[in-house]
CSV table of C-alpha atoms in Angstrom, one decimal:
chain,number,residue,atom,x,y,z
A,1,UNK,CA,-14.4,-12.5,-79.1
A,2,UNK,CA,-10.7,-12.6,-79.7
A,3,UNK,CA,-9.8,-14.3,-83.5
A,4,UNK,CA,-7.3,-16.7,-83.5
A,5,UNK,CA,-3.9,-16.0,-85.2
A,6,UNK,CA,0.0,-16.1,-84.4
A,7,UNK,CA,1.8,-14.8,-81.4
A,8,UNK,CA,1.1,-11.6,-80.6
A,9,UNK,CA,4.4,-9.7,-81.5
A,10,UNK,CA,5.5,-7.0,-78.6
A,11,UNK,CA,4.7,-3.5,-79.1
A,12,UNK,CA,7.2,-1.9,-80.7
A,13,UNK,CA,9.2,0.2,-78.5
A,14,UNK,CA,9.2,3.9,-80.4
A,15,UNK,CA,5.1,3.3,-79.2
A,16,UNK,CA,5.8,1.6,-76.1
A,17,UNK,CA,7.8,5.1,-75.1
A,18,UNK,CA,5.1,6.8,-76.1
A,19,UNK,CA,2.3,5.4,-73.9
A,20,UNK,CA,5.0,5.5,-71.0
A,21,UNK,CA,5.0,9.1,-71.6
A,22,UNK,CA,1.2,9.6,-71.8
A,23,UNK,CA,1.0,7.6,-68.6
A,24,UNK,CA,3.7,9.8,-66.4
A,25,UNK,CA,2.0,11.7,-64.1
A,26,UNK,CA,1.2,15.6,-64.7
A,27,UNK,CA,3.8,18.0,-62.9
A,28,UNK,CA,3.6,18.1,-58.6
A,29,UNK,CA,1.0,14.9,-59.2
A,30,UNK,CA,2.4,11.4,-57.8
A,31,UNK,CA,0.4,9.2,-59.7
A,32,UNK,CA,-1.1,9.4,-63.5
A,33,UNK,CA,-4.3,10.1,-64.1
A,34,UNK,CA,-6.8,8.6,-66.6
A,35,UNK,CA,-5.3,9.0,-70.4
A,36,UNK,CA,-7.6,7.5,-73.4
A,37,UNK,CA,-5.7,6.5,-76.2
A,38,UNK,CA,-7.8,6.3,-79.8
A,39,UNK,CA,-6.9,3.8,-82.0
A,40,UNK,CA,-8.2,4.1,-85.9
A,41,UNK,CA,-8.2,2.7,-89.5
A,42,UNK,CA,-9.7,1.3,-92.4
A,43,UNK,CA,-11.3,-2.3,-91.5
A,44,UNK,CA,-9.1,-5.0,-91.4
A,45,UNK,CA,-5.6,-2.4,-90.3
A,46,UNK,CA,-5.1,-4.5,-87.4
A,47,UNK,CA,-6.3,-1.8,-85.1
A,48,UNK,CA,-7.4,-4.8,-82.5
A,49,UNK,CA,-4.2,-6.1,-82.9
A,50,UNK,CA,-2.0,-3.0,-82.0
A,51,UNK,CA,-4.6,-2.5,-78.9
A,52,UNK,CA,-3.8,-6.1,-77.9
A,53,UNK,CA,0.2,-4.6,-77.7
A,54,UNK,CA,-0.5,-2.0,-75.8
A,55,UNK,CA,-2.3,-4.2,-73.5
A,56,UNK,CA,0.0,-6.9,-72.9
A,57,UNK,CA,3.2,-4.0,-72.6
A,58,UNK,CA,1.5,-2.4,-69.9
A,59,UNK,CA,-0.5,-5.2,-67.6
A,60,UNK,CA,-2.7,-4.2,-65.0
A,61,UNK,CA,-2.8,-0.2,-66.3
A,62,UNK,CA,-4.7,-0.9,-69.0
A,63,UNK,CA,-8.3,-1.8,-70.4
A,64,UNK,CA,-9.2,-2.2,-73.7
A,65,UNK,CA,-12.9,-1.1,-74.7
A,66,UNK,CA,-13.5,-0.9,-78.5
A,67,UNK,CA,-16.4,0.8,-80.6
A,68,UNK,CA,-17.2,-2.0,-82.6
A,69,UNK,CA,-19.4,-2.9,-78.9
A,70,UNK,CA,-21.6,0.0,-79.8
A,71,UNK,CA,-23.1,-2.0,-83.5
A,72,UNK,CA,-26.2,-1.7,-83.5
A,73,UNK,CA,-28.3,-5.0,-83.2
A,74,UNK,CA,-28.5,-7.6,-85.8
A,75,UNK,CA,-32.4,-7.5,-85.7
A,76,UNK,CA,-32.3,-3.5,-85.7
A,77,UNK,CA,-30.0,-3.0,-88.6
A,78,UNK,CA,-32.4,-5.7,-90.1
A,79,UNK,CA,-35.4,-3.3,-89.4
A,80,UNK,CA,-33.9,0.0,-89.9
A,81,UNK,CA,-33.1,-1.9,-93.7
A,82,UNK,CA,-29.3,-1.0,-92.8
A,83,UNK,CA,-28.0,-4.7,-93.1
A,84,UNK,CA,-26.5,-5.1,-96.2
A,85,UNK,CA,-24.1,-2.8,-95.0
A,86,UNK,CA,-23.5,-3.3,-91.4
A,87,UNK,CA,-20.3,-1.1,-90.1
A,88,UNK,CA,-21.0,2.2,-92.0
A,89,UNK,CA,-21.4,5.2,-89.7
A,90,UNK,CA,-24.8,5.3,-89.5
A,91,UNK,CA,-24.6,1.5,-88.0
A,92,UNK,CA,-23.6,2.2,-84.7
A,93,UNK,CA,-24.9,3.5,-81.3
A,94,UNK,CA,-22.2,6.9,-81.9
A,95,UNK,CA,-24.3,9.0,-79.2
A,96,UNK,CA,-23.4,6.1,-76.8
A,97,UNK,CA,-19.8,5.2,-77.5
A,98,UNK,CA,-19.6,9.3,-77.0
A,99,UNK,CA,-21.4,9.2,-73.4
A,100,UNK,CA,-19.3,6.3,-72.3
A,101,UNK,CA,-15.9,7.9,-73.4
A,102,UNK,CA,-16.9,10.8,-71.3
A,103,UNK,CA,-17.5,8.7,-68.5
A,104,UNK,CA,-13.7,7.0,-69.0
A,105,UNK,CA,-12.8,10.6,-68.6
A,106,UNK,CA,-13.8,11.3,-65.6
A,107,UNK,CA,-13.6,7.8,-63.4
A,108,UNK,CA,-15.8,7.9,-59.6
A,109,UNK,CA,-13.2,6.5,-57.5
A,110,UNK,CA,-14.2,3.2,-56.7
A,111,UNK,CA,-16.8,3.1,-59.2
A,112,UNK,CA,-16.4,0.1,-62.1
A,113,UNK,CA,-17.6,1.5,-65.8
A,114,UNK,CA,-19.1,-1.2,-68.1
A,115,UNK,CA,-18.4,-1.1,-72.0
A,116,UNK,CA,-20.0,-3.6,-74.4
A,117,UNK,CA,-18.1,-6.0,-76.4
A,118,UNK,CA,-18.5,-7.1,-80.1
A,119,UNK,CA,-19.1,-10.5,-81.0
A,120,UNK,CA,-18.7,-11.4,-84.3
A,121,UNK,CA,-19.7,-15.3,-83.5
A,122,UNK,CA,-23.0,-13.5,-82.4
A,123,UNK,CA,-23.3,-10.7,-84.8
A,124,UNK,CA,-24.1,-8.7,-81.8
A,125,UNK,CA,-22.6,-6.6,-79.4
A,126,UNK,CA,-23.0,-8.0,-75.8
A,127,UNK,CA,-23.7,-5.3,-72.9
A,128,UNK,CA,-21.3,-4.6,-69.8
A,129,UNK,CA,-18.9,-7.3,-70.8
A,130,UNK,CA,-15.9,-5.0,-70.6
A,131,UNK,CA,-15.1,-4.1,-66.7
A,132,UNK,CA,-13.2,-0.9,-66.7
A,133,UNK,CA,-12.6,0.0,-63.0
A,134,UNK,CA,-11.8,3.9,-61.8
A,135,UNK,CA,-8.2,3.0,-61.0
A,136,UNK,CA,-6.9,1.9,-64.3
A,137,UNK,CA,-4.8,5.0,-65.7
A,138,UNK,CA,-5.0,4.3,-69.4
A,139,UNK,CA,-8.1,2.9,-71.5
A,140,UNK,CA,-7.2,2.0,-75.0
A,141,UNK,CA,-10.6,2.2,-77.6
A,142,UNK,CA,-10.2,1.7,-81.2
A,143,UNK,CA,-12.4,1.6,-84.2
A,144,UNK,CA,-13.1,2.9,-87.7
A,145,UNK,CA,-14.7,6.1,-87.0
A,146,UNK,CA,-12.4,7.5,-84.1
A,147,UNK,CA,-11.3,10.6,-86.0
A,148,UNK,CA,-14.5,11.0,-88.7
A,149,UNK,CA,-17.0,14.4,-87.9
A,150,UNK,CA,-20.0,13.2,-88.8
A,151,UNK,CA,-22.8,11.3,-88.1
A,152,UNK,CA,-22.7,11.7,-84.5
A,153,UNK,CA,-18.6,11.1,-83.9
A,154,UNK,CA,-17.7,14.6,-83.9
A,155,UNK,CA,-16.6,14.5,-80.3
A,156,UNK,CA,-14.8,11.7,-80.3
A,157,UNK,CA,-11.5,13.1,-81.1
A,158,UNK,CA,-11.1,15.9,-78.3
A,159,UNK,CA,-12.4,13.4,-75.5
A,160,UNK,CA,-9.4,11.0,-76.7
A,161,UNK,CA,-5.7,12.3,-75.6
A,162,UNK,CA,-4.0,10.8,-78.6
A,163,UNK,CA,-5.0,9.3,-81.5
A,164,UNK,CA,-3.3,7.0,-83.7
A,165,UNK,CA,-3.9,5.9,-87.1
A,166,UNK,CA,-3.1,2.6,-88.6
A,167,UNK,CA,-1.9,2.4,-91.8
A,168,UNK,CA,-1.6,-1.4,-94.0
A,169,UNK,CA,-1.5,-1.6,-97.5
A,170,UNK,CA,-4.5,-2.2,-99.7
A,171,UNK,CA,-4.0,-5.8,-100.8
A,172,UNK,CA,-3.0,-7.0,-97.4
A,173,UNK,CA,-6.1,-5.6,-95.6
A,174,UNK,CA,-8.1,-6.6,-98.5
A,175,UNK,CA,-6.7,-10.6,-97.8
A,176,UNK,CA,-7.0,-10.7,-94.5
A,177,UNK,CA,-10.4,-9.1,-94.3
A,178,UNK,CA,-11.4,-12.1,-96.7
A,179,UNK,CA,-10.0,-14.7,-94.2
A,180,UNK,CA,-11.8,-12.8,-91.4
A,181,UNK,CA,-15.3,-13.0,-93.0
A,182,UNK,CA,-14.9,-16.8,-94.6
A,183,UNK,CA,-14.0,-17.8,-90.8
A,184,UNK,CA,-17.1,-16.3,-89.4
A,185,UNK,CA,-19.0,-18.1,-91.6
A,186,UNK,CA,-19.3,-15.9,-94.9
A,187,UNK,CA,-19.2,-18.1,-98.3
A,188,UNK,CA,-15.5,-17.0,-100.3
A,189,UNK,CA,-17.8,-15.6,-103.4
A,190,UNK,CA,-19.7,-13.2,-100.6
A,191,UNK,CA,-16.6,-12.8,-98.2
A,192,UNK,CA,-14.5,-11.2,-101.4
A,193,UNK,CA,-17.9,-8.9,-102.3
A,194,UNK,CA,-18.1,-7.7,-98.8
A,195,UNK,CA,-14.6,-6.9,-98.8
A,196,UNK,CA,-14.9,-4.8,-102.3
A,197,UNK,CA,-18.0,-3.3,-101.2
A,198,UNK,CA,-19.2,-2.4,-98.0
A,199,UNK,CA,-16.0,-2.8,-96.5
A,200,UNK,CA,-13.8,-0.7,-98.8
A,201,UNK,CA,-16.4,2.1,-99.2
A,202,UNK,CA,-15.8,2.6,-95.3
A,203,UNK,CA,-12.4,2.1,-95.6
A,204,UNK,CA,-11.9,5.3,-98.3
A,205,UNK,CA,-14.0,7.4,-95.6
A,206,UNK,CA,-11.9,6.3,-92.9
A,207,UNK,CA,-8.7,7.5,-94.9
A,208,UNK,CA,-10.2,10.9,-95.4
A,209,UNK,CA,-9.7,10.8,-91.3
A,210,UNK,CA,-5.9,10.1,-90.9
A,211,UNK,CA,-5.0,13.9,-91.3
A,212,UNK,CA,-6.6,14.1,-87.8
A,213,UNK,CA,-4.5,11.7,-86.2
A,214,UNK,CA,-1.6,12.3,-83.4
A,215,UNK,CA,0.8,9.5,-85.4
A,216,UNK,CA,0.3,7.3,-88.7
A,217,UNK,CA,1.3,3.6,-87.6
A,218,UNK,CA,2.7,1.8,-90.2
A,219,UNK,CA,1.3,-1.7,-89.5
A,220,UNK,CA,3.4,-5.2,-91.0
């Protein structure tokens, strides 16, 4: 579910050149073929943002299909005893995210790939909500754990053609992760702990990642 915010600003254009070139198609071809493009960073970078650019710069070539769609259930994180810190690692399907980014890599013509979606009004991720159909050259996915080689992400990085990293300092990710969580519903006392404590332990294990990244985006 998209959050609400200002404008979306257009993609800058040192980026926008860059997807153009990712799109061009290979040497003797006459059309691209299908490019995935990784988005990454701490919680709260504005990964979902920059994916939104890319998106609206390039309209009708593009789908976006995030990670975050691959959480695992409320009620499972709830059984598993995992929900006091829901969006570590271990708190996502990573085995499926990886099987449907190798089916983005290889598209059936005429064949239409289904990714979930997040919902954070839900607290759940919602199946097939994300129509990604064989013909669309580039597929954009973003999330924390894009670049990290463990628990069960390894792969991740050589299925993905580039890889960005986005990169916004401390106290402004800290902010508006505390405006994200008080808007879904979170009280300011636990919004501010969740921040300084689930959140930012993922956030320093996401920036051991960054050295694995094709360009560090510098986000406003």
């Amino acid at each position: 579910m998209a959050e609400p915010g200002p404008p979306l600003a257009p993609l800058r254009e040192d980026l926008r050149r860059r997807v153009a070139d990712l799109l061009a198609p290979p040497p003797g071809a006459d059309r691209p073929v299908r490019r995935l493009l990784g988005i990454a960073g701490a919680p709260g970078a504005g990964k979902s943002t920059l994916s939104a650019q890319v998106l609206a710069a390039f309209p009708g070539r593009c789908v976006v299909a995030p990670m975050d769609g691959f959480h695992l259930a409320q009620t499972e994180l709830e059984r598993l005893g995992r929900a006091d810190r829901k969006g570590a690692p271990d708190t996502f399907d990573a085995a499926g995210y990886v099987a449907l980014l190798r089916r983005l890599r290889a598209p059936v013509p005429g064949e239409t790939v289904y990714a979930p979606e997040y919902r954070r009004d839900l607290r759940n991720g919602v199946a097939g909500a994300i129509g990604v159909p064989a013909d669309v050259p580039l597929v954009v996915t973003e999330g924390n754990y894009l670049l990290l080689e463990t628990h069960g992400f390894g792969p991740v990085r050589d299925l993905l053609d580039l890889c960005w990293f986005v990169d916004l300092p401390q106290e402004v990710r800290a902010e508006r992760l505390v405006a994200r969580h008080r808007l879904f519903g979170k009280a300011p006392d636990a919004a501010y702990a969740w921040t300084h404590g689930p959140d930012q332990r993922n956030a320093d294990l996401v920036e051991g990642t960054r050295g694995r990244a094709d360009l560090v985006v510098e986000a406003g």
